[in-house]
PDB file of C-alpha atoms in Angstrom:
ATOM      1  CA  MET T   5      92.766  71.923   4.378  1.00  0.00           C
ATOM      2  CA  SER T   6      89.918  72.822   6.738  1.00  0.00           C
ATOM      3  CA  GLY T   7      86.433  71.286   6.777  1.00  0.00           C
ATOM      4  CA  THR T   8      85.114  74.512   5.163  1.00  0.00           C
ATOM      5  CA  ASP T   9      87.667  74.315   2.374  1.00  0.00           C
ATOM      6  CA  SER T  10      86.729  70.678   1.741  1.00  0.00           C
ATOM      7  CA  ALA T  11      83.079  71.578   1.344  1.00  0.00           C
ATOM      8  CA  GLU T  12      83.891  74.459  -0.996  1.00  0.00           C
ATOM      9  CA  HIS T  13      85.989  72.203  -3.213  1.00  0.00           C
ATOM     10  CA  GLY T  14      83.377  69.458  -3.496  1.00  0.00           C
ATOM     11  CA  GLY T  15      84.698  67.240  -0.693  1.00  0.00           C
ATOM     12  CA  THR T  16      82.463  65.429   1.747  1.00  0.00           C
ATOM     13  CA  PRO T  17      82.664  66.774   5.275  1.00  0.00           C
ATOM     14  CA  PRO T  18      83.029  64.162   7.982  1.00  0.00           C
ATOM     15  CA  GLY T  19      79.644  63.056   9.337  1.00  0.00           C
ATOM     16  CA  PRO T  20      78.699  62.186  12.883  1.00  0.00           C
ATOM     17  CA  ARG T  21      80.023  58.937  14.343  1.00  0.00           C
ATOM     18  CA  ARG T  22      77.685  56.008  13.839  1.00  0.00           C
ATOM     19  CA  ARG T  23      76.388  54.262  16.886  1.00  0.00           C
ATOM     20  CA  GLY T  24      75.556  50.636  17.258  1.00  0.00           C
ATOM     21  CA  ARG T  25      77.262  47.341  17.710  1.00  0.00           C
ATOM     22  CA  PRO T  26      81.064  47.438  17.765  1.00  0.00           C
ATOM     23  CA  ARG T  27      82.740  45.954  14.756  1.00  0.00           C
ATOM     24  CA  ARG T  28      83.558  42.300  15.348  1.00  0.00           C
ATOM     25  CA  SER T  29      87.188  41.380  15.596  1.00  0.00           C
ATOM     26  CA  PRO T  30      88.610  38.686  13.304  1.00  0.00           C
ATOM     27  CA  GLN T  31      88.559  36.339  16.287  1.00  0.00           C
ATOM     28  CA  ASP T  32      84.853  36.998  16.847  1.00  0.00           C
ATOM     29  CA  ALA T  33      84.003  36.330  13.216  1.00  0.00           C
ATOM     30  CA  GLY T  34      86.252  33.294  12.884  1.00  0.00           C
ATOM     31  CA  PRO T  35      84.936  29.854  11.930  1.00  0.00           C
ATOM     32  CA  GLY T  36      85.393  28.544  15.464  1.00  0.00           C
ATOM     33  CA  ALA T  37      83.340  31.254  17.179  1.00  0.00           C
ATOM     34  CA  ARG T  38      80.170  29.195  17.520  1.00  0.00           C
ATOM     35  CA  GLU T  39      82.048  26.234  18.968  1.00  0.00           C
ATOM     36  CA  ARG T  40      83.881  28.476  21.445  1.00  0.00           C
ATOM     37  CA  ILE T  41      80.574  29.949  22.557  1.00  0.00           C
ATOM     38  CA  LEU T  42      79.037  26.504  23.063  1.00  0.00           C
ATOM     39  CA  GLN T  43      82.024  25.281  25.055  1.00  0.00           C
ATOM     40  CA  ALA T  44      81.979  28.409  27.192  1.00  0.00           C
ATOM     41  CA  ALA T  45      78.229  28.018  27.724  1.00  0.00           C
ATOM     42  CA  ARG T  46      78.621  24.396  28.833  1.00  0.00           C
ATOM     43  CA  ASP T  47      81.339  25.381  31.306  1.00  0.00           C
ATOM     44  CA  GLU T  48      79.421  28.378  32.640  1.00  0.00           C
ATOM     45  CA  PHE T  49      76.126  26.527  33.069  1.00  0.00           C
ATOM     46  CA  ALA T  50      77.873  23.552  34.709  1.00  0.00           C
ATOM     47  CA  GLU T  51      79.766  25.735  37.160  1.00  0.00           C
ATOM     48  CA  ARG T  52      77.180  28.431  37.907  1.00  0.00           C
ATOM     49  CA  GLY T  53      73.818  26.900  37.081  1.00  0.00           C
ATOM     50  CA  TYR T  54      71.165  28.489  34.903  1.00  0.00           C
ATOM     51  CA  ASP T  55      70.226  31.408  37.142  1.00  0.00           C
ATOM     52  CA  LYS T  56      73.737  32.761  37.665  1.00  0.00           C
ATOM     53  CA  THR T  57      74.897  32.329  34.075  1.00  0.00           C
ATOM     54  CA  SER T  58      74.550  35.345  31.794  1.00  0.00           C
ATOM     55  CA  MET T  59      74.945  35.866  28.077  1.00  0.00           C
ATOM     56  CA  ARG T  60      77.616  38.450  28.840  1.00  0.00           C
ATOM     57  CA  GLY T  61      79.491  35.961  31.015  1.00  0.00           C
ATOM     58  CA  ILE T  62      79.359  33.329  28.262  1.00  0.00           C
ATOM     59  CA  ALA T  63      80.645  35.860  25.745  1.00  0.00           C
ATOM     60  CA  LYS T  64      83.516  36.869  28.033  1.00  0.00           C
ATOM     61  CA  ALA T  65      84.511  33.245  28.605  1.00  0.00           C
ATOM     62  CA  ALA T  66      84.395  32.600  24.847  1.00  0.00           C
ATOM     63  CA  GLY T  67      86.369  35.757  24.026  1.00  0.00           C
ATOM     64  CA  VAL T  68      83.657  37.206  21.787  1.00  0.00           C
ATOM     65  CA  ASP T  69      81.255  40.142  21.795  1.00  0.00           C
ATOM     66  CA  ALA T  70      77.982  39.490  23.654  1.00  0.00           C
ATOM     67  CA  ALA T  71      76.020  40.431  20.533  1.00  0.00           C
ATOM     68  CA  LEU T  72      77.607  37.504  18.723  1.00  0.00           C
ATOM     69  CA  VAL T  73      76.152  35.078  21.269  1.00  0.00           C
ATOM     70  CA  HIS T  74      72.707  36.539  20.579  1.00  0.00           C
ATOM     71  CA  HIS T  75      73.390  36.360  16.844  1.00  0.00           C
ATOM     72  CA  TYR T  76      74.065  32.634  16.946  1.00  0.00           C
ATOM     73  CA  PHE T  77      71.599  31.526  19.622  1.00  0.00           C
ATOM     74  CA  GLY T  78      69.052  34.263  20.324  1.00  0.00           C
ATOM     75  CA  THR T  79      68.188  33.837  24.000  1.00  0.00           C
ATOM     76  CA  LYS T  80      69.732  32.236  27.061  1.00  0.00           C
ATOM     77  CA  ASP T  81      67.182  29.424  26.750  1.00  0.00           C
ATOM     78  CA  ASP T  82      68.370  28.749  23.214  1.00  0.00           C
ATOM     79  CA  VAL T  83      72.058  28.650  24.071  1.00  0.00           C
ATOM     80  CA  PHE T  84      71.263  26.449  27.080  1.00  0.00           C
ATOM     81  CA  ALA T  85      69.415  23.947  24.899  1.00  0.00           C
ATOM     82  CA  ALA T  86      72.194  23.969  22.300  1.00  0.00           C
ATOM     83  CA  ALA T  87      74.832  23.490  24.985  1.00  0.00           C
ATOM     84  CA  ILE T  88      73.248  20.301  26.295  1.00  0.00           C
ATOM     85  CA  GLU T  89      72.171  18.816  22.966  1.00  0.00           C
ATOM     86  CA  ILE T  90      75.682  17.682  22.106  1.00  0.00           C
ATOM     87  CA  SER T  91      75.583  15.293  25.055  1.00  0.00           C
ATOM     88  CA  PHE T  92      72.599  13.367  23.733  1.00  0.00           C
ATOM     89  CA  GLU T  93      72.569  13.566  19.918  1.00  0.00           C
ATOM     90  CA  PRO T  94      69.076  12.018  19.770  1.00  0.00           C
ATOM     91  CA  ALA T  95      69.274  11.159  16.078  1.00  0.00           C
ATOM     92  CA  LEU T  96      72.098   8.750  16.928  1.00  0.00           C
ATOM     93  CA  VAL T  97      70.986   7.683  20.375  1.00  0.00           C
ATOM     94  CA  VAL T  98      67.557   6.269  19.608  1.00  0.00           C
ATOM     95  CA  PRO T  99      68.693   3.731  16.967  1.00  0.00           C
ATOM     96  CA  ALA T 100      71.613   2.732  19.188  1.00  0.00           C
ATOM     97  CA  VAL T 101      69.358   2.158  22.186  1.00  0.00           C
ATOM     98  CA  LEU T 102      66.665   0.328  20.244  1.00  0.00           C
ATOM     99  CA  GLY T 103      69.198  -1.782  18.405  1.00  0.00           C
ATOM    100  CA  GLN T 104      68.506  -4.204  15.610  1.00  0.00           C
ATOM    101  CA  GLY T 105      66.837  -6.795  17.803  1.00  0.00           C
ATOM    102  CA  GLY T 106      63.879  -4.785  19.028  1.00  0.00           C
ATOM    103  CA  THR T 107      63.443  -4.516  22.767  1.00  0.00           C
ATOM    104  CA  ASP T 108      65.641  -7.467  23.707  1.00  0.00           C
ATOM    105  CA  GLY T 109      68.455  -6.058  25.816  1.00  0.00           C
ATOM    106  CA  ILE T 110      67.119  -2.505  25.644  1.00  0.00           C
ATOM    107  CA  GLY T 111      67.569  -2.038  29.396  1.00  0.00           C
ATOM    108  CA  GLU T 112      71.276  -2.796  29.200  1.00  0.00           C
ATOM    109  CA  ARG T 113      71.798  -0.654  26.107  1.00  0.00           C
ATOM    110  CA  LEU T 114      70.006   2.294  27.701  1.00  0.00           C
ATOM    111  CA  ALA T 115      71.932   1.965  30.972  1.00  0.00           C
ATOM    112  CA  ARG T 116      75.257   1.592  29.176  1.00  0.00           C
ATOM    113  CA  TYR T 117      74.610   4.601  26.974  1.00  0.00           C
ATOM    114  CA  PHE T 118      73.482   6.806  29.861  1.00  0.00           C
ATOM    115  CA  ILE T 119      76.366   5.904  32.170  1.00  0.00           C
ATOM    116  CA  GLY T 120      78.808   6.191  29.274  1.00  0.00           C
ATOM    117  CA  VAL T 121      77.705   9.758  28.545  1.00  0.00           C
ATOM    118  CA  TRP T 122      78.143  10.738  32.187  1.00  0.00           C
ATOM    119  CA  GLU T 123      81.543   9.058  32.408  1.00  0.00           C
ATOM    120  CA  ASN T 124      82.852  11.059  29.432  1.00  0.00           C
ATOM    121  CA  PRO T 125      84.300  14.378  30.720  1.00  0.00           C
ATOM    122  CA  ALA T 126      83.441  16.108  27.439  1.00  0.00           C
ATOM    123  CA  THR T 127      79.719  15.409  27.792  1.00  0.00           C
ATOM    124  CA  ARG T 128      79.488  15.447  31.589  1.00  0.00           C
ATOM    125  CA  ALA T 129      79.698  19.251  31.914  1.00  0.00           C
ATOM    126  CA  PRO T 130      76.476  20.051  30.002  1.00  0.00           C
ATOM    127  CA  LEU T 131      74.689  17.262  31.846  1.00  0.00           C
ATOM    128  CA  LEU T 132      75.783  18.686  35.181  1.00  0.00           C
ATOM    129  CA  ALA T 133      74.551  22.041  33.937  1.00  0.00           C
ATOM    130  CA  ILE T 134      71.069  20.851  33.103  1.00  0.00           C
ATOM    131  CA  VAL T 135      70.586  18.701  36.204  1.00  0.00           C
ATOM    132  CA  ARG T 136      71.793  21.368  38.623  1.00  0.00           C
ATOM    133  CA  SER T 137      69.833  24.085  36.877  1.00  0.00           C
ATOM    134  CA  ALA T 138      66.610  22.109  36.466  1.00  0.00           C
ATOM    135  CA  LEU T 139      66.443  21.478  40.205  1.00  0.00           C
ATOM    136  CA  THR T 140      66.097  25.191  40.971  1.00  0.00           C
ATOM    137  CA  ASN T 141      64.911  26.912  37.796  1.00  0.00           C
ATOM    138  CA  GLU T 142      61.645  26.307  35.923  1.00  0.00           C
ATOM    139  CA  THR T 143      63.050  27.517  32.611  1.00  0.00           C
ATOM    140  CA  ALA T 144      65.893  25.010  32.818  1.00  0.00           C
ATOM    141  CA  ALA T 145      63.452  22.302  33.901  1.00  0.00           C
ATOM    142  CA  LYS T 146      61.333  23.040  30.840  1.00  0.00           C
ATOM    143  CA  VAL T 147      64.368  22.647  28.587  1.00  0.00           C
ATOM    144  CA  LEU T 148      65.097  19.297  30.234  1.00  0.00           C
ATOM    145  CA  ARG T 149      61.510  18.112  29.788  1.00  0.00           C
ATOM    146  CA  THR T 150      61.351  19.233  26.184  1.00  0.00           C
ATOM    147  CA  PHE T 151      64.652  17.741  25.171  1.00  0.00           C
ATOM    148  CA  LEU T 152      64.997  14.603  27.275  1.00  0.00           C
ATOM    149  CA  LEU T 153      61.373  13.538  27.277  1.00  0.00           C
ATOM    150  CA  ARG T 154      60.024  14.666  23.911  1.00  0.00           C
ATOM    151  CA  ARG T 155      63.059  14.346  21.697  1.00  0.00           C
ATOM    152  CA  LEU T 156      64.634  11.282  23.252  1.00  0.00           C
ATOM    153  CA  LEU T 157      62.448   9.166  25.516  1.00  0.00           C
ATOM    154  CA  GLU T 158      59.192   9.594  23.610  1.00  0.00           C
ATOM    155  CA  ARG T 159      60.948   8.357  20.483  1.00  0.00           C
ATOM    156  CA  VAL T 160      62.063   5.295  22.403  1.00  0.00           C
ATOM    157  CA  ALA T 161      58.580   4.847  23.868  1.00  0.00           C
ATOM    158  CA  ALA T 162      57.039   4.960  20.387  1.00  0.00           C
ATOM    159  CA  GLU T 163      58.831   1.711  19.567  1.00  0.00           C
ATOM    160  CA  LEU T 164      57.631  -0.146  22.670  1.00  0.00           C
ATOM    161  CA  ASP T 165      54.725  -2.523  22.140  1.00  0.00           C
ATOM    162  CA  VAL T 166      53.469  -2.289  25.737  1.00  0.00           C
ATOM    163  CA  PRO T 167      50.734  -0.408  27.615  1.00  0.00           C
ATOM    164  CA  ASP T 168      51.583   3.152  28.730  1.00  0.00           C
ATOM    165  CA  PRO T 169      54.915   3.362  26.873  1.00  0.00           C
ATOM    166  CA  THR T 170      55.537   7.045  27.678  1.00  0.00           C
ATOM    167  CA  PHE T 171      54.898   6.465  31.380  1.00  0.00           C
ATOM    168  CA  ARG T 172      57.346   3.554  31.301  1.00  0.00           C
ATOM    169  CA  ALA T 173      59.971   5.636  29.555  1.00  0.00           C
ATOM    170  CA  GLU T 174      59.574   8.352  32.193  1.00  0.00           C
ATOM    171  CA  LEU T 175      60.033   5.785  34.961  1.00  0.00           C
ATOM    172  CA  ALA T 176      63.242   4.657  33.303  1.00  0.00           C
ATOM    173  CA  ALA T 177      64.371   8.271  33.036  1.00  0.00           C
ATOM    174  CA  SER T 178      63.613   8.935  36.704  1.00  0.00           C
ATOM    175  CA  HIS T 179      65.749   5.956  37.680  1.00  0.00           C
ATOM    176  CA  MET T 180      68.712   7.110  35.594  1.00  0.00           C
ATOM    177  CA  VAL T 181      68.473  10.766  36.597  1.00  0.00           C
ATOM    178  CA  GLY T 182      68.369   9.710  40.244  1.00  0.00           C
ATOM    179  CA  ILE T 183      71.571   7.752  39.779  1.00  0.00           C
ATOM    180  CA  ALA T 184      73.179  10.708  38.037  1.00  0.00           C
ATOM    181  CA  ILE T 185      72.312  13.101  40.867  1.00  0.00           C
ATOM    182  CA  LEU T 186      73.667  10.820  43.587  1.00  0.00           C
ATOM    183  CA  ARG T 187      76.780   9.695  41.697  1.00  0.00           C
ATOM    184  CA  TYR T 188      77.877  12.828  39.857  1.00  0.00           C
ATOM    185  CA  VAL T 189      76.247  15.784  41.640  1.00  0.00           C
ATOM    186  CA  VAL T 190      75.925  14.810  45.306  1.00  0.00           C
ATOM    187  CA  LYS T 191      78.746  12.217  44.990  1.00  0.00           C
ATOM    188  CA  THR T 192      77.317   9.817  47.536  1.00  0.00           C
ATOM    189  CA  GLU T 193      79.580   6.892  48.412  1.00  0.00           C
ATOM    190  CA  PRO T 194      79.891   4.079  47.577  1.00  0.00           C
ATOM    191  CA  LEU T 195      77.863   4.879  44.437  1.00  0.00           C
ATOM    192  CA  ALA T 196      80.159   7.750  43.425  1.00  0.00           C
ATOM    193  CA  SER T 197      83.221   5.507  43.135  1.00  0.00           C
ATOM    194  CA  ALA T 198      81.509   2.300  41.988  1.00  0.00           C
ATOM    195  CA  ASP T 199      82.675   0.679  38.778  1.00  0.00           C
ATOM    196  CA  PRO T 200      80.439   1.780  35.867  1.00  0.00           C
ATOM    197  CA  GLU T 201      80.047  -1.815  34.692  1.00  0.00           C
ATOM    198  CA  ARG T 202      78.682  -2.805  38.081  1.00  0.00           C
ATOM    199  CA  ILE T 203      76.115  -0.038  37.889  1.00  0.00           C
ATOM    200  CA  VAL T 204      75.075  -1.079  34.390  1.00  0.00           C
ATOM    201  CA  ALA T 205      74.738  -4.716  35.443  1.00  0.00           C
ATOM    202  CA  MET T 206      72.525  -3.881  38.419  1.00  0.00           C
ATOM    203  CA  VAL T 207      70.396  -1.207  36.746  1.00  0.00           C
ATOM    204  CA  ALA T 208      69.795  -2.885  33.367  1.00  0.00           C
ATOM    205  CA  PRO T 209      67.255  -5.498  34.584  1.00  0.00           C
ATOM    206  CA  THR T 210      65.137  -2.788  36.233  1.00  0.00           C
ATOM    207  CA  LEU T 211      65.140  -0.650  33.082  1.00  0.00           C
ATOM    208  CA  GLN T 212      64.274  -3.721  31.033  1.00  0.00           C
ATOM    209  CA  ARG T 213      61.290  -4.402  33.309  1.00  0.00           C
ATOM    210  CA  TYR T 214      60.112  -0.799  33.107  1.00  0.00           C
ATOM    211  CA  LEU T 215      60.221  -0.778  29.325  1.00  0.00           C
ATOM    212  CA  THR T 216      59.078  -4.227  28.272  1.00  0.00           C
ATOM    213  CA  GLU T 217      57.228  -6.276  30.883  1.00  0.00           C
ATOM    214  CA  ALA T 218      53.452  -6.367  30.658  1.00  0.00           C
TER     215      ALA T 218
END
């Protein structure tokens, strides 16, 4: 039956094809899509840095449509922040660093936590991403400042009963980030192959002084 016959007999003639976003595949819409996107984003940012990573590249690595990345995270800044957040989990970190005994031993706890995160391959990739990217890109640097300083270190500083607590927390952060760059990014020897416990033992007293001494 032709299109004319269909119209004459009350049928609905075929309309024009609708444009827009392609229909998502079952894989795209699956429950693990967000996690695949985050893992792909961590890998892409760690390998390429912020500037050379694209939303389309993240989507391709995750095996999803690029629109789905935007659906979950909005902008590249948003997916970048989400990709690194898993490494810190500030809601868990701050109580663990502060401990039950106040500031006693806080330098060792902070050093042990920081080195432990970098030593874990699962959390190292997003940290590499943010450090490498922040060195060359202002947007990435802003994400680092917002997350590391405001959401993590300022919460630690708020518990310190000392003058200039935020300044002290930033000094501690500068010390740890410097170690991270030399050990994990530049891979300077002998620091790059030093035992993590040795690093913790040598760094902890300095962090303790930064955070607690009058």
